[in-house]
mmCIF file with all atom_site columns, C-alpha atoms in Angstrom:
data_model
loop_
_atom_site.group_PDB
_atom_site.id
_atom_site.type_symbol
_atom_site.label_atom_id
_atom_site.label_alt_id
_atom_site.label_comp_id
_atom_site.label_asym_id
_atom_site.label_entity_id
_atom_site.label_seq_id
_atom_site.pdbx_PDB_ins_code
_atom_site.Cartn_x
_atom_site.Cartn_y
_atom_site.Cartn_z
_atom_site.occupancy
_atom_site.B_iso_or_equiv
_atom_site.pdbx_formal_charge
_atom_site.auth_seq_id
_atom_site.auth_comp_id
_atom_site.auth_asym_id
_atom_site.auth_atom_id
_atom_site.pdbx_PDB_model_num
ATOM 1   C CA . UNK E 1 1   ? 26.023 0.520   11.426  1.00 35.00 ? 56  UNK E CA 1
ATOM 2   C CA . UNK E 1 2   ? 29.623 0.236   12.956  1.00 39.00 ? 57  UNK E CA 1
ATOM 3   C CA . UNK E 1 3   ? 29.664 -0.181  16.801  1.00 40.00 ? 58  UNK E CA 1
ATOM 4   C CA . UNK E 1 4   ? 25.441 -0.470  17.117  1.00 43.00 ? 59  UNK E CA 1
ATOM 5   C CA . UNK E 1 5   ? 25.340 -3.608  18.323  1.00 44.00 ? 60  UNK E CA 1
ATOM 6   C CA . UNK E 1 6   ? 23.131 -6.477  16.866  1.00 46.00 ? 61  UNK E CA 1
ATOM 7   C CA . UNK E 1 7   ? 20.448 -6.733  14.325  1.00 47.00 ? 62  UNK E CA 1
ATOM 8   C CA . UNK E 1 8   ? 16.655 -7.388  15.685  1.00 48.00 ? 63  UNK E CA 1
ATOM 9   C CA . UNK E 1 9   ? 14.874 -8.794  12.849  1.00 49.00 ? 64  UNK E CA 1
ATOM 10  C CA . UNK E 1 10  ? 11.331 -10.405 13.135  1.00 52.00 ? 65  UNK E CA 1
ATOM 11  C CA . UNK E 1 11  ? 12.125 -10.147 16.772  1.00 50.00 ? 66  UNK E CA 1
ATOM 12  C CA . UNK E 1 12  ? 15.333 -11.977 17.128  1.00 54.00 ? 67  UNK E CA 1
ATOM 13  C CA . UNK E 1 13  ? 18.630 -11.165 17.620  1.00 51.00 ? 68  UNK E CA 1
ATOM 14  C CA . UNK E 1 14  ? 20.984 -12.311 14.739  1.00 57.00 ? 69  UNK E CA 1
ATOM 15  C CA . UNK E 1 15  ? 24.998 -12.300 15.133  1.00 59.00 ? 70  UNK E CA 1
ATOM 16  C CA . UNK E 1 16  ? 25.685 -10.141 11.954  1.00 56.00 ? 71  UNK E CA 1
ATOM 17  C CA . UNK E 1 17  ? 28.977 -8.745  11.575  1.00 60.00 ? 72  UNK E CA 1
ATOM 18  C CA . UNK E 1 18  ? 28.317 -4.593  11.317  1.00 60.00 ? 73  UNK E CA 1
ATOM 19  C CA . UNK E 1 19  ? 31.606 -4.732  9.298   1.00 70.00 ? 74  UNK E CA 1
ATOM 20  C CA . UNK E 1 20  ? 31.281 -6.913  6.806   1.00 78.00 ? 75  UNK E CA 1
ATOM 21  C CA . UNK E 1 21  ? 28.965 -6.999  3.916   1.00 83.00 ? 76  UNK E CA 1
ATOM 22  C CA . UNK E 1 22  ? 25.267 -9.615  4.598   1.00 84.00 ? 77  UNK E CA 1
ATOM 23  C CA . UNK E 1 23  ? 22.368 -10.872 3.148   1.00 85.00 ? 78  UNK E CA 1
ATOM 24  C CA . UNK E 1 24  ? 19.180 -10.722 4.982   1.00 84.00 ? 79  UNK E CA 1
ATOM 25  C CA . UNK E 1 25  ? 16.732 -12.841 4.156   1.00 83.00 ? 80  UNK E CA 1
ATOM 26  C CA . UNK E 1 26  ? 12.801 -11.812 4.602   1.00 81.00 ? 81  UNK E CA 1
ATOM 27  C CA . UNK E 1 27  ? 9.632  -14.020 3.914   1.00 77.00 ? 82  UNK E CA 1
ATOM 28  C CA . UNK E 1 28  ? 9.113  -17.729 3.535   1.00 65.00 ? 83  UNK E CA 1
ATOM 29  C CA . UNK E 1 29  ? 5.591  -16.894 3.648   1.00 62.00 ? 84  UNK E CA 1
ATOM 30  C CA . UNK E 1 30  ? 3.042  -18.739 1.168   1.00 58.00 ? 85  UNK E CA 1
ATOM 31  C CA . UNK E 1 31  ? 1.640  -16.144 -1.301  1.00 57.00 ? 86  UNK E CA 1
ATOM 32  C CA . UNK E 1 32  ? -2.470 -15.933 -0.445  1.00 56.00 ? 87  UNK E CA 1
ATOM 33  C CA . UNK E 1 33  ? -3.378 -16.545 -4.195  1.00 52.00 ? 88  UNK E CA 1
ATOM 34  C CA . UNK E 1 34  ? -1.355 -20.144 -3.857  1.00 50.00 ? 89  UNK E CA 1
ATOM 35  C CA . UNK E 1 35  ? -2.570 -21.569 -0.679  1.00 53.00 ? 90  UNK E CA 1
ATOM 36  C CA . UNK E 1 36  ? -4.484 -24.501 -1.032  1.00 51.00 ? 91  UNK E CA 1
ATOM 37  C CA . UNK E 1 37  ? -8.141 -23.712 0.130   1.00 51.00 ? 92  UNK E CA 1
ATOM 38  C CA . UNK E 1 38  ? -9.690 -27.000 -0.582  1.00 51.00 ? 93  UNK E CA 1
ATOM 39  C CA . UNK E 1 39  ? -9.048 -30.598 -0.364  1.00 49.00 ? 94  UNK E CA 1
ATOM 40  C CA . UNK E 1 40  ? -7.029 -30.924 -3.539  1.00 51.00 ? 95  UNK E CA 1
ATOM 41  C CA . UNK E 1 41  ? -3.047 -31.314 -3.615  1.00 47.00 ? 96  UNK E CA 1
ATOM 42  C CA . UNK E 1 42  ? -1.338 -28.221 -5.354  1.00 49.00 ? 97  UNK E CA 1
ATOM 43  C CA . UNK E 1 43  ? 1.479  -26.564 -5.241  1.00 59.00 ? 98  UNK E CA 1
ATOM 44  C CA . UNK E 1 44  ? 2.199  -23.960 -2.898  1.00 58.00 ? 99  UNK E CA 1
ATOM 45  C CA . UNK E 1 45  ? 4.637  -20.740 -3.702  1.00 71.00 ? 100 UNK E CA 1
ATOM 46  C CA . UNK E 1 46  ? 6.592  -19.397 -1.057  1.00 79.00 ? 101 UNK E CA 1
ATOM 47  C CA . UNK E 1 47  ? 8.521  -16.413 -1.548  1.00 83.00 ? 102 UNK E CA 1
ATOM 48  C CA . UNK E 1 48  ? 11.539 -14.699 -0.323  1.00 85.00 ? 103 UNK E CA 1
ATOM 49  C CA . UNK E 1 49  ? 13.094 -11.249 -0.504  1.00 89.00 ? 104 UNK E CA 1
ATOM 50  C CA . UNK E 1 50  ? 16.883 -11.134 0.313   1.00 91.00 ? 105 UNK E CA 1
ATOM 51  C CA . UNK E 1 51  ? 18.312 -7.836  1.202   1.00 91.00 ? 106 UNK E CA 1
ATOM 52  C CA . UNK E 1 52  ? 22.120 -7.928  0.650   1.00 92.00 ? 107 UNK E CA 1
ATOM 53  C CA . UNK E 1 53  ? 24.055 -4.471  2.185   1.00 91.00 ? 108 UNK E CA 1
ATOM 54  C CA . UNK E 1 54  ? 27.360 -3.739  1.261   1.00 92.00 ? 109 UNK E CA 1
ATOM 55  C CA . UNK E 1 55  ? 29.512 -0.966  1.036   1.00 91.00 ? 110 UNK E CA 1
ATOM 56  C CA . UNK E 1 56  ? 29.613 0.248   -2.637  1.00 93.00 ? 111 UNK E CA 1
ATOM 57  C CA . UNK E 1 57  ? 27.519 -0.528  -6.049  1.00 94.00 ? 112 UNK E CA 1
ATOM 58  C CA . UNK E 1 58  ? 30.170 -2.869  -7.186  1.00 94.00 ? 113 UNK E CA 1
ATOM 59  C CA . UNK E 1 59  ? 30.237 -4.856  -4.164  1.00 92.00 ? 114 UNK E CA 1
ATOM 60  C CA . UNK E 1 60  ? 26.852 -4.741  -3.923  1.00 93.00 ? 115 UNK E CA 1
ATOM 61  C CA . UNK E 1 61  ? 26.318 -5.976  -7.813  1.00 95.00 ? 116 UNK E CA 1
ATOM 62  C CA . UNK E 1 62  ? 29.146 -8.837  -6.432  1.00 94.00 ? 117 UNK E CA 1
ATOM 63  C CA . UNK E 1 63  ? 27.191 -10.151 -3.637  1.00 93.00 ? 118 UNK E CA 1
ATOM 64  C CA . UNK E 1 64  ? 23.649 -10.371 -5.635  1.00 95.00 ? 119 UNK E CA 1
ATOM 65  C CA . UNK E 1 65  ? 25.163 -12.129 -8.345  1.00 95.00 ? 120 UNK E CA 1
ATOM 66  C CA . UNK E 1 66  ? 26.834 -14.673 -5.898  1.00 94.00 ? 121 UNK E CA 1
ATOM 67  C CA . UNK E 1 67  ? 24.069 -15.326 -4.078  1.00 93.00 ? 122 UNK E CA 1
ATOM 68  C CA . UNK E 1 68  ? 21.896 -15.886 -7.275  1.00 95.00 ? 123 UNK E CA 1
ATOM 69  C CA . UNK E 1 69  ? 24.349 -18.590 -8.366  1.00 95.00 ? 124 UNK E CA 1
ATOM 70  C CA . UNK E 1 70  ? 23.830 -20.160 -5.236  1.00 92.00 ? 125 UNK E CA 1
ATOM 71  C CA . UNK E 1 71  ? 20.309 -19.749 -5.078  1.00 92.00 ? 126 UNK E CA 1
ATOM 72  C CA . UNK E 1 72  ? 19.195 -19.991 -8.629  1.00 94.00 ? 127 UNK E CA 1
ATOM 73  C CA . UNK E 1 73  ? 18.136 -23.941 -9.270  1.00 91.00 ? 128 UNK E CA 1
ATOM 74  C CA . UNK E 1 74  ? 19.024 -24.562 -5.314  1.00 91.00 ? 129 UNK E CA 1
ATOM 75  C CA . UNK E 1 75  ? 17.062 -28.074 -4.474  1.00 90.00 ? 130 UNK E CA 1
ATOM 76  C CA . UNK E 1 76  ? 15.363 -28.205 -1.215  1.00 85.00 ? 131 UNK E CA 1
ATOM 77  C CA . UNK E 1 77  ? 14.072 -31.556 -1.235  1.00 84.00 ? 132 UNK E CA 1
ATOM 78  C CA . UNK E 1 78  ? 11.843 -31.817 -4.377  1.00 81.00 ? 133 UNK E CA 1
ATOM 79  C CA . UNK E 1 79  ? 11.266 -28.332 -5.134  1.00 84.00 ? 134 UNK E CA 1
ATOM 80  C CA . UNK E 1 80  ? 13.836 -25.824 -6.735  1.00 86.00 ? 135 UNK E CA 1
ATOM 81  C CA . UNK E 1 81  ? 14.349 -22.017 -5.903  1.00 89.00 ? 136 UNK E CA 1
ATOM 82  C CA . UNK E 1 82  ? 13.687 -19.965 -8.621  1.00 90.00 ? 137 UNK E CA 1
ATOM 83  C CA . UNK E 1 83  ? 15.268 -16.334 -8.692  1.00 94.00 ? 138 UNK E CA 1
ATOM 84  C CA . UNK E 1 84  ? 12.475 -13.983 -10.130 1.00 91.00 ? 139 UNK E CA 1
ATOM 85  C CA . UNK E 1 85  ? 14.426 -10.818 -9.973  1.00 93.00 ? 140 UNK E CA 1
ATOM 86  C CA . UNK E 1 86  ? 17.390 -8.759  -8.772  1.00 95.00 ? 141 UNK E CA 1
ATOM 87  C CA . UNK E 1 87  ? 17.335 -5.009  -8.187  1.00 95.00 ? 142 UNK E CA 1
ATOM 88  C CA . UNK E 1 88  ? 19.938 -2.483  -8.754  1.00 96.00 ? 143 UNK E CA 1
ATOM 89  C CA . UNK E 1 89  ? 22.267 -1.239  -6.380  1.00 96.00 ? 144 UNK E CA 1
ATOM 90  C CA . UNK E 1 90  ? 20.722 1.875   -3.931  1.00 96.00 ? 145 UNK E CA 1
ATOM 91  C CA . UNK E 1 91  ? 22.195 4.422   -1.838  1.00 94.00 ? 146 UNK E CA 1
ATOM 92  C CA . UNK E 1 92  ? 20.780 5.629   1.673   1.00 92.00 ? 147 UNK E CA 1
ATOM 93  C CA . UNK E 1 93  ? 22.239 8.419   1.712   1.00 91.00 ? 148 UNK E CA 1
ATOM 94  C CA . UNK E 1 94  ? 21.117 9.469   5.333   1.00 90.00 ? 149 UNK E CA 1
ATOM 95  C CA . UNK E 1 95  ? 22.471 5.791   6.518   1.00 85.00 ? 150 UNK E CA 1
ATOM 96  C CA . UNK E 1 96  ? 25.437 7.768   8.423   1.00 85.00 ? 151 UNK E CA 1
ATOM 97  C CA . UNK E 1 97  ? 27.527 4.447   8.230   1.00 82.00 ? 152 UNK E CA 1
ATOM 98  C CA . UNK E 1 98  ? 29.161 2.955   5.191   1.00 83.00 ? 153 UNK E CA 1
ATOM 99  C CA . UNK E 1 99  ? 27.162 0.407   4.628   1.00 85.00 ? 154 UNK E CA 1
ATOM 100 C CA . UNK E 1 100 ? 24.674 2.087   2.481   1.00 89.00 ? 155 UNK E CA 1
ATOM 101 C CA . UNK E 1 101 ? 24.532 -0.353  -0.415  1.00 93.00 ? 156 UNK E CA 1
ATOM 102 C CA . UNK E 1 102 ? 21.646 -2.535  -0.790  1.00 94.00 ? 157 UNK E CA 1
ATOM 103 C CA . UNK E 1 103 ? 19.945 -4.633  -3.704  1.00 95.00 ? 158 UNK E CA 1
ATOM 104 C CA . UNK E 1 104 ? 17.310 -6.996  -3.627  1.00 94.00 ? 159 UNK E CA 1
ATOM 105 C CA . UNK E 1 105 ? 16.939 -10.308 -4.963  1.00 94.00 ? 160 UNK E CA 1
ATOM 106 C CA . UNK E 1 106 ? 13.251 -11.386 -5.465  1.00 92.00 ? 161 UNK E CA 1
ATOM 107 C CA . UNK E 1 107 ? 13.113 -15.533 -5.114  1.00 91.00 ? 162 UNK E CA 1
ATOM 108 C CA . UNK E 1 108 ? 9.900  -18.129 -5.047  1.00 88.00 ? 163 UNK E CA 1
ATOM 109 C CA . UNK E 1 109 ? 10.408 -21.840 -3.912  1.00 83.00 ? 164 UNK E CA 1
ATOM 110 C CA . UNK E 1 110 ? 7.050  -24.154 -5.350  1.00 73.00 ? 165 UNK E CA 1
ATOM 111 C CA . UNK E 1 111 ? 6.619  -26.965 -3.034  1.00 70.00 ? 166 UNK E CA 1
ATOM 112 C CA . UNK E 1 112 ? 3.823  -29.357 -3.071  1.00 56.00 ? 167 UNK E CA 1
ATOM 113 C CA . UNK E 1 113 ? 0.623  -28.907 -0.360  1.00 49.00 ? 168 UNK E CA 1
#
């Protein structure tokens, strides 16, 4: 929201710009069914949801479909990012600013225990 200052998410401050359209990314957690419970090597799945907040649907269809490109195939080390899924455009309509757009890209990163 214009003028409110910034963000607090998972209990830190981050330096987003309330007039611009952002991403922000939640997660990085492993996913219970994938951690490794016993002494063999497997992989692990970590998974991210990425909220991106714009001002209108277009914009917001713009962002998503950037940031997929980017993320989509991304190497980190030897794994790979895989998108799994990216939501439609919503309105909050009781958001009293105008950045009321959001969609949410779904994306899993397997990595080796």
């Amino acid at each position: 929201m214009p003028g409110s200052g910034p963000l607090v998410l998972d209990g830190r401050t981050q330096g987003a710009d309330p007039e611009a359209a952002h991403a922000i990314v939640y997660g990085g957690n492993h996913t219970p069914q994938d951690r490794a419970l016993d002494a063999l090597s497997r992989k692990a799945l970590h998974s991210w949801q990425v909220l991106y907040v714009s001002n209108n649907p277009l914009g917001c269809r713009t962002g998503t479909h950037v940031l997929t490109v980017i993320l989509d195939g991304l190497r980190i080390g030897t794994a790979h990012v895989e998108v799994v899924s990216v939501s439609e455009p919503i309105e909050d309509r009781d958001d009293p600013s105008v950045w009321r757009w959001t969609a949410t890209i779904s994306a899993q990163l397997l990595t080796s225990n």
